[in-house]
Coordinates of C-alpha atoms (C1' of nucleotides) in Angstrom, one line a residue:
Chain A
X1397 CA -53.2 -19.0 45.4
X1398 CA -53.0 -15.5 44.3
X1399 CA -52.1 -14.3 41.0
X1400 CA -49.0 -12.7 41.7
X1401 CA -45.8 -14.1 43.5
X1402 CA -43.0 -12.2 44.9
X1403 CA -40.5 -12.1 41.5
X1404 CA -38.2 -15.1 41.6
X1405 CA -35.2 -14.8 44.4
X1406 CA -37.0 -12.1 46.5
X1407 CA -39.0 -12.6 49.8
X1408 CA -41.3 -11.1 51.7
X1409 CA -40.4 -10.0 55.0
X1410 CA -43.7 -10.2 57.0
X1411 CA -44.2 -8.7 60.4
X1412 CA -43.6 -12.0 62.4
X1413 CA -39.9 -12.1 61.3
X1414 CA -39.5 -8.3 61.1
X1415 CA -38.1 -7.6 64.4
X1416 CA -35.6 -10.3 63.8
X1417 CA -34.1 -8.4 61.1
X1418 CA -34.7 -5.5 63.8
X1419 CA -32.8 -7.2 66.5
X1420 CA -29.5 -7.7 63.8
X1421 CA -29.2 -4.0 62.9
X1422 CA -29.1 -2.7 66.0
X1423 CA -27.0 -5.2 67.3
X1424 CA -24.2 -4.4 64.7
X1425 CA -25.1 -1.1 64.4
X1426 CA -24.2 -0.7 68.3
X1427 CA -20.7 -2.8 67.5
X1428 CA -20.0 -0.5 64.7
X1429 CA -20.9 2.7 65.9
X1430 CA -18.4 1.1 69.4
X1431 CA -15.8 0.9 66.7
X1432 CA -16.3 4.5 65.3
X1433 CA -17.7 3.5 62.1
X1434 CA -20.2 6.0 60.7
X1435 CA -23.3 4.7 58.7
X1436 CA -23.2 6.3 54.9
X1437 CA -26.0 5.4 52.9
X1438 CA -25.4 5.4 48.6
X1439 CA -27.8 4.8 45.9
X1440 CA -29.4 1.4 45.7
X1441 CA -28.6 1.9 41.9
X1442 CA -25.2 3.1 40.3
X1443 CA -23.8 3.9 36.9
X1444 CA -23.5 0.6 34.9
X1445 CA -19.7 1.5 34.4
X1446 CA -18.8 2.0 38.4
X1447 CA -19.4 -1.5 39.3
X1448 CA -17.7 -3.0 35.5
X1449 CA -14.6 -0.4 36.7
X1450 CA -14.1 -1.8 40.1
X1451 CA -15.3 -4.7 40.1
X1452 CA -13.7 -6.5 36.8
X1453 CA -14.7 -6.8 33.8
X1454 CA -14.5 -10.4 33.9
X1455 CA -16.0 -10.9 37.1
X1456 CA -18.5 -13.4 37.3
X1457 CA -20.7 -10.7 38.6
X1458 CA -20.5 -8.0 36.0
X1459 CA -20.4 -10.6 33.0
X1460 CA -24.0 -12.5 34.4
X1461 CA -25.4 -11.3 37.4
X1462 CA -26.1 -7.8 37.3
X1463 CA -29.3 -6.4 37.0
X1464 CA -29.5 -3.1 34.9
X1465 CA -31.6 -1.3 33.6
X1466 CA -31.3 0.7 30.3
X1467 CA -33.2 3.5 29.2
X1468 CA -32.0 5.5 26.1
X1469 CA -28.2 5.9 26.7
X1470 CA -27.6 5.9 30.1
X1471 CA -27.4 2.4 31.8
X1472 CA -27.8 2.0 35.5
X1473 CA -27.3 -1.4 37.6
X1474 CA -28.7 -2.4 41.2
X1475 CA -25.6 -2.3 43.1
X1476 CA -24.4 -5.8 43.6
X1477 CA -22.1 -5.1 46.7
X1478 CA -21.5 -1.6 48.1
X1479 CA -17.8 -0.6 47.9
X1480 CA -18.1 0.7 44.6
X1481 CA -20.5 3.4 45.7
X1482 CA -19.0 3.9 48.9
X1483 CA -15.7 4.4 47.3
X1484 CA -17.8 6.9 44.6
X1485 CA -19.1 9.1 47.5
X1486 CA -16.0 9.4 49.0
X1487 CA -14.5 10.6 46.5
X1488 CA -17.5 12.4 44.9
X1489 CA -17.8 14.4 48.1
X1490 CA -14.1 15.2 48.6
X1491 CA -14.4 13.8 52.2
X1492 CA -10.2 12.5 51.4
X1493 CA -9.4 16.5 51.2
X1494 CA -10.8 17.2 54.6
X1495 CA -10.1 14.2 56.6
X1496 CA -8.7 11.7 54.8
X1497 CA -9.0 8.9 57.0
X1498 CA -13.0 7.6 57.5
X1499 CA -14.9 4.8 58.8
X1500 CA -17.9 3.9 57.0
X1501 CA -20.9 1.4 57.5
X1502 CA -23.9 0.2 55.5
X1503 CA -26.7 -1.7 56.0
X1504 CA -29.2 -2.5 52.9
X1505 CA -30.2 -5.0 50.4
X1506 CA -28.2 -5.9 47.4
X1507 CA -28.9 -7.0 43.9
X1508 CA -27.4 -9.9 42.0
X1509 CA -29.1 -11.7 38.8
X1510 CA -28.5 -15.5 40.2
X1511 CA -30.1 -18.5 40.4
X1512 CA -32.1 -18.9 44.1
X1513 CA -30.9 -21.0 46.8
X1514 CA -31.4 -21.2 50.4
X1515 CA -28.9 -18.0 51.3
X1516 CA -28.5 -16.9 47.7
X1517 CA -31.4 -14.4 46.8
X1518 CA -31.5 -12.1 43.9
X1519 CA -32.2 -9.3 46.6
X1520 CA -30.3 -9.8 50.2
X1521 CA -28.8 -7.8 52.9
X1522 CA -25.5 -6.9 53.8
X1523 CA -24.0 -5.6 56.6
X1524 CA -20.6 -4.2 55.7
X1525 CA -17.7 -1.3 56.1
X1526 CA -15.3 0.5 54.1
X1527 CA -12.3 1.8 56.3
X1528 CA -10.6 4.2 54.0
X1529 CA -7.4 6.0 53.6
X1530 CA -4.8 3.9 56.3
X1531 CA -2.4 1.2 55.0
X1532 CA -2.1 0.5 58.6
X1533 CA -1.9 -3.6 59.6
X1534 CA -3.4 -2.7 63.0
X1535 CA -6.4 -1.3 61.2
X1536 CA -6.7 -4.9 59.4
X1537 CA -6.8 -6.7 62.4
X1538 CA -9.2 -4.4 63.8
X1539 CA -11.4 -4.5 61.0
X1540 CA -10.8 -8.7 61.1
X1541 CA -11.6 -8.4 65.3
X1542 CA -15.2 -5.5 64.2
X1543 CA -16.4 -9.0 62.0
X1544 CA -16.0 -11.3 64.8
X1545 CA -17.6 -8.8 67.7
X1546 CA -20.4 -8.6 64.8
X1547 CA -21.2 -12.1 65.1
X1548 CA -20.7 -12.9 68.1
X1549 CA -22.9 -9.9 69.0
X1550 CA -25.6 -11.7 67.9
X1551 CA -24.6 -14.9 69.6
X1552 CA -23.0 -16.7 67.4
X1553 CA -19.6 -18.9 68.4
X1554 CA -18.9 -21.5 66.0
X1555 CA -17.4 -19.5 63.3
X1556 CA -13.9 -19.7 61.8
X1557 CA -11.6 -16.8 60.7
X1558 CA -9.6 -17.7 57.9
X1559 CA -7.0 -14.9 56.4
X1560 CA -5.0 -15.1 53.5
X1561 CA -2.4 -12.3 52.0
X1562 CA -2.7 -12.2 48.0
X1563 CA 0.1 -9.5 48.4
X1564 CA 0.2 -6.2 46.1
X1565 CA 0.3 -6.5 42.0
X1566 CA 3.4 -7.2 41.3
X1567 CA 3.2 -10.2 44.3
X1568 CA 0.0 -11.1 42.2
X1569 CA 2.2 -11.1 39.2
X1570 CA 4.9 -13.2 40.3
X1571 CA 3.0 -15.7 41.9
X1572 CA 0.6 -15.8 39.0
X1573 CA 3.7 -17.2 37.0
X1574 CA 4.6 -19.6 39.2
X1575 CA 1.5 -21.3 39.7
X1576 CA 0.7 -21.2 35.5
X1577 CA 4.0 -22.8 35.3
X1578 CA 3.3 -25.4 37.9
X1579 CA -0.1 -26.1 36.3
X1580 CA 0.3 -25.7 33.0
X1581 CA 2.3 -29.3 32.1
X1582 CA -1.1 -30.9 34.0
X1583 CA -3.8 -28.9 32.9
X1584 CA -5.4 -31.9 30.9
X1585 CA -5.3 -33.7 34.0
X1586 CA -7.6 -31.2 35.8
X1587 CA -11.1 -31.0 35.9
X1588 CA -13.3 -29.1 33.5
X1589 CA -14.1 -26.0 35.6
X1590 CA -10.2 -25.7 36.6
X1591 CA -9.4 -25.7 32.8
X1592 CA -11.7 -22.9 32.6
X1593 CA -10.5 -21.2 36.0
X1594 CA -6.9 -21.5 34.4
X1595 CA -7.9 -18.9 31.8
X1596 CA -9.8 -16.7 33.4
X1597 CA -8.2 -17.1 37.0
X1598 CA -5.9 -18.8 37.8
X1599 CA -5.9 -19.0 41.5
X1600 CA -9.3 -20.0 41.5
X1601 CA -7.9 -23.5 40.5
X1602 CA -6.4 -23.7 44.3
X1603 CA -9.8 -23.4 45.9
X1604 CA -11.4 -26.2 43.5
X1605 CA -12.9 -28.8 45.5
X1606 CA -12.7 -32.0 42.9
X1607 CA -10.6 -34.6 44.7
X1608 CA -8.1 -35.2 41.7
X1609 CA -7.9 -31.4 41.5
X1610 CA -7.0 -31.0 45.2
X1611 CA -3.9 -34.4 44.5
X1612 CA -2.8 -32.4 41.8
X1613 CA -2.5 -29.1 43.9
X1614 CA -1.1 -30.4 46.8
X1615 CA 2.4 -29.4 45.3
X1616 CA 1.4 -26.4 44.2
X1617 CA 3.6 -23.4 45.0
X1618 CA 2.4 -21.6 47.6
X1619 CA 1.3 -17.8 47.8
X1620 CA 3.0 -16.5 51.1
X1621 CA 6.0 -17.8 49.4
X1622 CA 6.1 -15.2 46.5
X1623 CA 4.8 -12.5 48.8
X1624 CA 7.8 -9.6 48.1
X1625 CA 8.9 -8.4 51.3
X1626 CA 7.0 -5.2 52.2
X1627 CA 3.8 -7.9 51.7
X1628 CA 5.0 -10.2 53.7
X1629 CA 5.8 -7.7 56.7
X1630 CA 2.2 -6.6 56.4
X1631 CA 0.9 -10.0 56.7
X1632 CA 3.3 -11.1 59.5
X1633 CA 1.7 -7.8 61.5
X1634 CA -1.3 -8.6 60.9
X1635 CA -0.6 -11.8 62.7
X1636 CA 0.7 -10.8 65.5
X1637 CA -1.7 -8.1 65.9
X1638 CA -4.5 -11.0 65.7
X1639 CA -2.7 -12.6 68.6
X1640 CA -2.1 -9.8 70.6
X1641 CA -6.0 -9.3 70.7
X1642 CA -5.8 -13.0 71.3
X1643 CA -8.6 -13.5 67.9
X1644 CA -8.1 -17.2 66.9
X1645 CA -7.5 -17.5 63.3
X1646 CA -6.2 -19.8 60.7
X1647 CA -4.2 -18.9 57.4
X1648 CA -5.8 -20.6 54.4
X1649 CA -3.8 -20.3 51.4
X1650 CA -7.5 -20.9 49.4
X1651 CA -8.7 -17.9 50.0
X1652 CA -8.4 -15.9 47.0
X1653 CA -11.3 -13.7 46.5
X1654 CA -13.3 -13.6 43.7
X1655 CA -13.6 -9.2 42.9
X1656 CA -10.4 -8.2 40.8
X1657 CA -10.1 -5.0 43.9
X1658 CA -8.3 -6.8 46.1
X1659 CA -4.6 -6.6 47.2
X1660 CA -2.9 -8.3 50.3
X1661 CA -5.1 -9.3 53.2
X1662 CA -8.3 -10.8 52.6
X1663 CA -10.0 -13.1 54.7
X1664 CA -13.5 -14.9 55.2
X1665 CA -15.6 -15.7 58.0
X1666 CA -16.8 -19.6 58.0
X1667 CA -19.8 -21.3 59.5
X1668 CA -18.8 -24.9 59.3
X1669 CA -22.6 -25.8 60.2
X1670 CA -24.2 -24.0 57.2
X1671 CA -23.2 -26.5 54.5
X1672 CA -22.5 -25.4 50.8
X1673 CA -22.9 -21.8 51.1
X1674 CA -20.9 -21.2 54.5
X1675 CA -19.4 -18.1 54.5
X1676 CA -21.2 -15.3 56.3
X1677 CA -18.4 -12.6 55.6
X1678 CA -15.9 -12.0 52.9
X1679 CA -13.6 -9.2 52.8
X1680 CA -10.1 -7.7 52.3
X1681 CA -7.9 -5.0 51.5
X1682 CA -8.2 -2.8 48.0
X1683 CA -5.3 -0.4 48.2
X1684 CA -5.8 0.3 44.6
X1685 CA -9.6 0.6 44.2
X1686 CA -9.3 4.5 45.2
X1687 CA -7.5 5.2 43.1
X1688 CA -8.8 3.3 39.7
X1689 CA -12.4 5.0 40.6
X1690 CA -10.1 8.5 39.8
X1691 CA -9.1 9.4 43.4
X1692 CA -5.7 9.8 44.5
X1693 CA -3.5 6.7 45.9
X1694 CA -5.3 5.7 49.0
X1695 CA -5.4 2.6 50.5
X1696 CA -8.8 0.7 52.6
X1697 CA -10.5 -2.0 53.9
X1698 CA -13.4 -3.3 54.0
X1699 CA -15.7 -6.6 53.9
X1700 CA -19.3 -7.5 54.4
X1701 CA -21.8 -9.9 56.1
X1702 CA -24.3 -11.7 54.3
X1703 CA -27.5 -11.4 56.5
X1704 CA -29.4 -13.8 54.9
X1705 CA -26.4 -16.5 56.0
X1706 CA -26.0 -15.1 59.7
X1707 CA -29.6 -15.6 60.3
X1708 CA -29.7 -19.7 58.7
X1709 CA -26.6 -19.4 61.4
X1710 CA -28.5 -18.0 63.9
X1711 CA -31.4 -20.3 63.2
X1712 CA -29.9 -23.7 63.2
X1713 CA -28.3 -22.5 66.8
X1714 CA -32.1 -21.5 68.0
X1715 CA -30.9 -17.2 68.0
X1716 CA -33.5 -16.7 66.4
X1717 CA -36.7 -17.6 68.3
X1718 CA -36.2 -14.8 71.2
X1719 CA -36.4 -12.4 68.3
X1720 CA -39.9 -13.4 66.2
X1721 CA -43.2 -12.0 66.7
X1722 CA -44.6 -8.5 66.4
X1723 CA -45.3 -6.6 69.7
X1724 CA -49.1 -6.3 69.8
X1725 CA -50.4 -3.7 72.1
X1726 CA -50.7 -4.4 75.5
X1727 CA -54.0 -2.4 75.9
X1728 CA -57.4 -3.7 74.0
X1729 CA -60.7 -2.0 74.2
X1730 CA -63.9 -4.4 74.5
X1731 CA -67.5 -3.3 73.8
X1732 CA -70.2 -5.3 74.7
X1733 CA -72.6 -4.4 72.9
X1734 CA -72.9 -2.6 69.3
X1735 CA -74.0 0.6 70.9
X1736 CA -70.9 0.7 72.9
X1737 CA -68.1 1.2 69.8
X1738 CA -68.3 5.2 69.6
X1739 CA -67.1 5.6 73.2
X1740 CA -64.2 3.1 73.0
X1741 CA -63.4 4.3 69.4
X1742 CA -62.7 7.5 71.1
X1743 CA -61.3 6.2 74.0
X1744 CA -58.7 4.5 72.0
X1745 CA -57.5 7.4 70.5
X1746 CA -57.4 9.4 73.8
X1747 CA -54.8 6.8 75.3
X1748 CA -52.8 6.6 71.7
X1749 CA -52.7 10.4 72.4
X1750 CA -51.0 10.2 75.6
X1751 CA -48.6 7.7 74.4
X1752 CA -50.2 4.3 75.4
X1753 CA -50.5 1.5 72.7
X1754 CA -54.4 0.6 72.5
X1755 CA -56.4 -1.1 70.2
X1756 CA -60.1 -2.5 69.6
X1757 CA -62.1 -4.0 67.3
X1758 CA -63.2 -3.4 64.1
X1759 CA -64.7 -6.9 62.7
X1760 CA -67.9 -6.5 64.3
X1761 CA -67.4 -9.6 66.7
X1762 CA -69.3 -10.8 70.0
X1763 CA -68.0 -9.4 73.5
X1764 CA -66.7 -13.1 73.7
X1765 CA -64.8 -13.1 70.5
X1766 CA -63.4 -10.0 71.7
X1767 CA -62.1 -11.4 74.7
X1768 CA -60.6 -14.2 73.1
X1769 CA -58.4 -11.9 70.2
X1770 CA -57.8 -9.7 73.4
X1771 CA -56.4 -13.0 74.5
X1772 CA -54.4 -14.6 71.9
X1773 CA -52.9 -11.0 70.7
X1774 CA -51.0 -11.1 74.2
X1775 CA -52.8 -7.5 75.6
X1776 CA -52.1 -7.2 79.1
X1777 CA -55.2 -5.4 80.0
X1778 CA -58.6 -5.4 78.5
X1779 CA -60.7 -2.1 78.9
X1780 CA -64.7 -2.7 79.0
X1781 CA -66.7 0.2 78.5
X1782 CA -70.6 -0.9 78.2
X1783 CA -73.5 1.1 78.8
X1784 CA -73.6 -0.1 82.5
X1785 CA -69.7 1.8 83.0
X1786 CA -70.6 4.6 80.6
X1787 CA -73.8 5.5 82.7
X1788 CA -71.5 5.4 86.2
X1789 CA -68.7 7.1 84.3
X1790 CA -66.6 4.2 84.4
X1791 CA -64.1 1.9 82.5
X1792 CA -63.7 -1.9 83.4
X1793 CA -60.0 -2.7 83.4
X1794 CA -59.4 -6.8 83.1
X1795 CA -55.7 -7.2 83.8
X1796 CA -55.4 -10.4 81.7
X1797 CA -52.0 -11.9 83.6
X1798 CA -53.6 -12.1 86.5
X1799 CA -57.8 -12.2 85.9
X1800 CA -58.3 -9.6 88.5
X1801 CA -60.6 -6.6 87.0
X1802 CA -61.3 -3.4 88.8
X1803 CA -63.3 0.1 88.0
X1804 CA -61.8 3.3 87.6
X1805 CA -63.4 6.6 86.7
X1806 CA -63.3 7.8 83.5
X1807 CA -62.8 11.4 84.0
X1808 CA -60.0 10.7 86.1
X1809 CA -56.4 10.4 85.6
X1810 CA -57.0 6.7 83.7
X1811 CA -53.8 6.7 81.3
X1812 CA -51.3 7.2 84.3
X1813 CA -53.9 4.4 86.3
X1814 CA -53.3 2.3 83.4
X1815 CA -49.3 3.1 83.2
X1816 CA -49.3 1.8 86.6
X1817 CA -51.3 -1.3 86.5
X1818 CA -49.2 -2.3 83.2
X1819 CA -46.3 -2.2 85.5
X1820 CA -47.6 -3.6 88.4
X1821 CA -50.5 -6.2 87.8
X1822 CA -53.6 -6.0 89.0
X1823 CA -54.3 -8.2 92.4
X1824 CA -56.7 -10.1 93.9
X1825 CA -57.8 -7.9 97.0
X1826 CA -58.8 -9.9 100.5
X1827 CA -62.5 -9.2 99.0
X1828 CA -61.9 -9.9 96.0
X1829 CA -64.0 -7.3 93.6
X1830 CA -64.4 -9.8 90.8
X1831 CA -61.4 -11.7 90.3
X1832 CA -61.2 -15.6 89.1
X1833 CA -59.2 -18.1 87.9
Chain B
rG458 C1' -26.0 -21.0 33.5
rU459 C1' -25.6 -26.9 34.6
rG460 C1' -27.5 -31.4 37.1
rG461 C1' -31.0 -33.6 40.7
rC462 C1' -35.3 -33.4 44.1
rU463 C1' -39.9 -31.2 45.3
rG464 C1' -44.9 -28.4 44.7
rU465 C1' -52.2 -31.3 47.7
rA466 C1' -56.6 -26.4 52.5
rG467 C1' -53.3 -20.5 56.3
rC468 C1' -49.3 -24.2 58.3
rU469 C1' -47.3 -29.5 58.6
rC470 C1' -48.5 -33.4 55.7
rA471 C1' -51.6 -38.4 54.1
rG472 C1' -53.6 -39.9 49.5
rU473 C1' -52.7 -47.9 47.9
rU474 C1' -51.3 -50.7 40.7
rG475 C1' -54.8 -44.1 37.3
rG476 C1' -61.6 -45.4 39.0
rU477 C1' -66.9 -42.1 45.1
rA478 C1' -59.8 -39.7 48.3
rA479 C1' -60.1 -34.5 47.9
rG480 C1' -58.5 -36.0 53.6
rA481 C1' -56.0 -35.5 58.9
rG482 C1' -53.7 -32.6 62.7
rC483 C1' -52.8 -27.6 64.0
rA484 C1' -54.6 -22.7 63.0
rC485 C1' -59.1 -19.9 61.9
rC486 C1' -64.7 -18.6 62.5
rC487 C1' -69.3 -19.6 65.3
rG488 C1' -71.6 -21.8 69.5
rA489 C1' -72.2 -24.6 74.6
rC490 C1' -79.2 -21.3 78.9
rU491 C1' -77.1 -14.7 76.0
rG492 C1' -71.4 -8.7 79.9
rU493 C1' -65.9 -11.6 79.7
rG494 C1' -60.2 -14.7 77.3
rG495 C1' -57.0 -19.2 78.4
rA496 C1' -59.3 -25.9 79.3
rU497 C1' -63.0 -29.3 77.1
rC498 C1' -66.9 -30.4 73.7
rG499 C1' -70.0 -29.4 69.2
rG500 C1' -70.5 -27.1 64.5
rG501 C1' -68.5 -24.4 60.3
rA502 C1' -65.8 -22.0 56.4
rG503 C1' -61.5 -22.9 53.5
rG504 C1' -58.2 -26.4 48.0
rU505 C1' -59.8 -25.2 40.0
rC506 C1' -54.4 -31.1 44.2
rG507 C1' -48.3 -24.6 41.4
rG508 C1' -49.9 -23.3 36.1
rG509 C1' -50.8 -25.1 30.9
rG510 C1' -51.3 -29.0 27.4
rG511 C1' -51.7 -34.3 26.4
rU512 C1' -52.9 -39.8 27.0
rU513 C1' -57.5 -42.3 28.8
rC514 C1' -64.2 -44.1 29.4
rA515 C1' -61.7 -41.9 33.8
rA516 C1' -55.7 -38.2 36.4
rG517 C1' -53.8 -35.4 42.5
rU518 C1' -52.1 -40.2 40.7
rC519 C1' -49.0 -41.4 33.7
rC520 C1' -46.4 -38.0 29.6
rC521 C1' -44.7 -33.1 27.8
rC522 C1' -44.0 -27.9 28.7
rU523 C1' -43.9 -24.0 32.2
rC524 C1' -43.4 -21.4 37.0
rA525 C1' -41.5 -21.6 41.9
rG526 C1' -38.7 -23.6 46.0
rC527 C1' -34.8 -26.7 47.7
rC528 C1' -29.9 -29.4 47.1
rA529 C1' -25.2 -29.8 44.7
rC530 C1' -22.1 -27.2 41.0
rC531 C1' -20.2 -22.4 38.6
rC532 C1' -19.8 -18.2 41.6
rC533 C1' -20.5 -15.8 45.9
rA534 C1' -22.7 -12.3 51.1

RNA sequence: GUGGCUGUAGCUCAGUUGGUAAGAGCACCCGACUGUGGAUCGGGAGGUCGGGGGUUCAAGUCCCCUCAGCCACCCCA
């Protein structure tokens, strides 16, 4: 046991499960890029005030889980999602004057000061977009439809789509009364948490799971209801725009979001199979978010997927296993003998130089031992070069799928030799020079 | 932040009411008449039993604290 651990809620992402994380960004950076999003990359660490501004002061996640730092009077916080500094460059940059309009996409870790679970780190990756500058309901759907090619991109099926309109402020507002009013003559009936969630947010109390909670809400007015017209003829697009691409989804009045930036549509991706912690991507629209970060009235969209989710997902479904285990090089130099080394050394670096992936050894081990971390690293082809080759101006090439070995001169064209060989193994000739099995 | 469970070699785990129990399998290293991997066999290294304190003649085994992970909440990707 060493002395130091990784700090509490972050990992270590060692080499074995490296190009799984790999595989996932250039999955969805292929469905993206398909979808003509552009990749923007912001700070991993904001102003303290951009994330209270956007986010909500009473968020859950600006009162207790951010992580800032202070130093004299400037205070500066790990972002905790990314739409507050995508937003920031937009606007920062001008990018509305020229072209108002724009796709963006992110990939990178996050930072929230939580307690750990499986799927809940204090750093974790999202995968996420910001479409900016269209009130459009097509572009909702399409955004709804880029989630769903993202997942299923990396294989998975299972999930569910669940979409919900909290309509625009004055929606908000309305319903907002009606459900007080419907909850208020109760309230000592509900649980603790939902007497909490009354004050602080009310349509949290809709989403609580207690089973006297959910009795008592089963009358509860409903928010599609109060949707003002305008909302409601976004939401019923939406729809149909869903079904025109034929993307099964359900309407689940619960879903209310928890960032204070959201208006109309927002919607959540479920994996039914993941327990507790099941959604893998939360998003929705923020026509007002521009505009409260000090830009002009411009409406977007946007969500992101929790990577950390999407790969327990991928796991429980075996995704995963095609996708572990770092590429060793298919080429290992052997030396029999200690006298040996220098030339392989050397030769090692000549085929690195013309683009071939060699190794060797550098623990001092037998010709044997060699053989067998040739072996168990998975090389294709094991090059001897002892004094017996050296003095005949030789290399010994093993091909290791099929035991066949053969000689080829040294001073002759032995990368594009070996090019050849690694596509086209090595086979026993009718007099065999060597092979066995 | 709240409640519960867990923490023994690199990995997965076993350790009877506290008393030669610090062990197994896999992995690893070395070897099997000395220039060759994968099978088999033999040998070996590796753990202050998460950390600290306490009870006791004696603690991996009991008590307290602490750290970390997991599960469920709060909340959320």
């Amino acid at each position: 046991m060493s002395k130091f651990k990784a700090a509490r809620g972050t990992e270590d992402l060692l080499p074995e499960r490296v190009p799984l994380y790999n595989f996932v960004h250039e999955s969805c950076r292929a469905v993206l890029e398909r979808f003509g999003y552009a990749e923007i990359r912001t700070p991993l660490f904001e102003e303290t005030r951009l994330f209270s501004r956007s986010l909500g002061e009473t968020t859950d996640i600006v009162e207790k889980e951010m992580f800032t730092c202070q130093r004299g009077d400037t205070s500066v916080t790990f972002r905790p999602e990314a739409t507050a500094g995508v937003v920031r460059a937009y606007l920062e940059h001008n990018l509305h004057k020229s072209k108002k309009f724009q796709k963006f996409y992110y990939i990178g870790p996050m930072f929230r000061f939580e307690r750990p679970q499986a799927a809940r780190q204090r750093q974790f990756e999202q995968i996420g977009i910001e479409a900016i500058g269209s009130h459009d309901p097509r572009l909702d759907a399409e955004v709804i439809e880029l989630g769903a090619r993202l997942l299923e991109g990396l294989g998975l099926k299972d999930f569910e789509v669940r979409i919900n309109s909290i309509g625009d402020r004055e929606d908000r507002d309305r319903y907002r009364e009606a459900l007080t009013a419907f909850i208020r003559p109760k309230l000592e009936e509900y649980c603790e948490d939902c007497r909490r969630r009354f004050e602080r947010n009310v349509f949290r109390v809709l989403d609580c799971k207690q089973r006297g909670c959910v009795a008592l809400n089963k009358d509860a007015p409903a928010f599609l209801d109060h949707l003002g017209e305008a909302s409601l003829a976004h939401f019923d697009e939406l729809r149909s725009s869903l079904e025109a691409l034929g993307r099964e989804f359900q309407v689940d009045p619960a879903i209310v979001r928890g960032l204070d930036y959201y208006t109309h549509t927002v919607f959540e991706f479920k994996m039914p199979s993941l327990g507790a912690r099941n959604t893998i991507i939360g998003g929705g629209r923020y026509n007002h978010l521009v505009e409260e970060l000090g830009g002009p009235e411009i409406p977007a969209i946007g969500f992101s997927l929790g990577v950390t989710g999407t790969l327990l997902a991928m796991e429980k479904q075996g995704l995963c296993e095609a996708h572990l285990g770092w590429r060793e090089c298919p080429i290992y130099l052997v030396s029999p003998g200690e006298a040996d080394r220098p030339s392989a050394f050397v030769l090692a670096q000549e085929l690195r130089a013309s683009g071939l992936c060699a190794d060797l050894d550098y623990e001092g081990k037998s010709l044997k031992a060699q053989m067998r971390t040739a072996h168990r690293r998975g090389a294709s082809l094991v090059l001897i070069l002892g004094e017996d080759e050296r003095s005949r101006g030789v290399v010994l090439v093993r091909d290791m799928r099929s035991s066949v070995q053969e000689e080829f001169p040294l001073d002759g064209d032995l990368q594009v030799e070996l090019r050849r060989i690694l596509a086209e193994p090595l086979q026993a000739e009718e007099e065999g020079s060597g092979g066995d099995s």
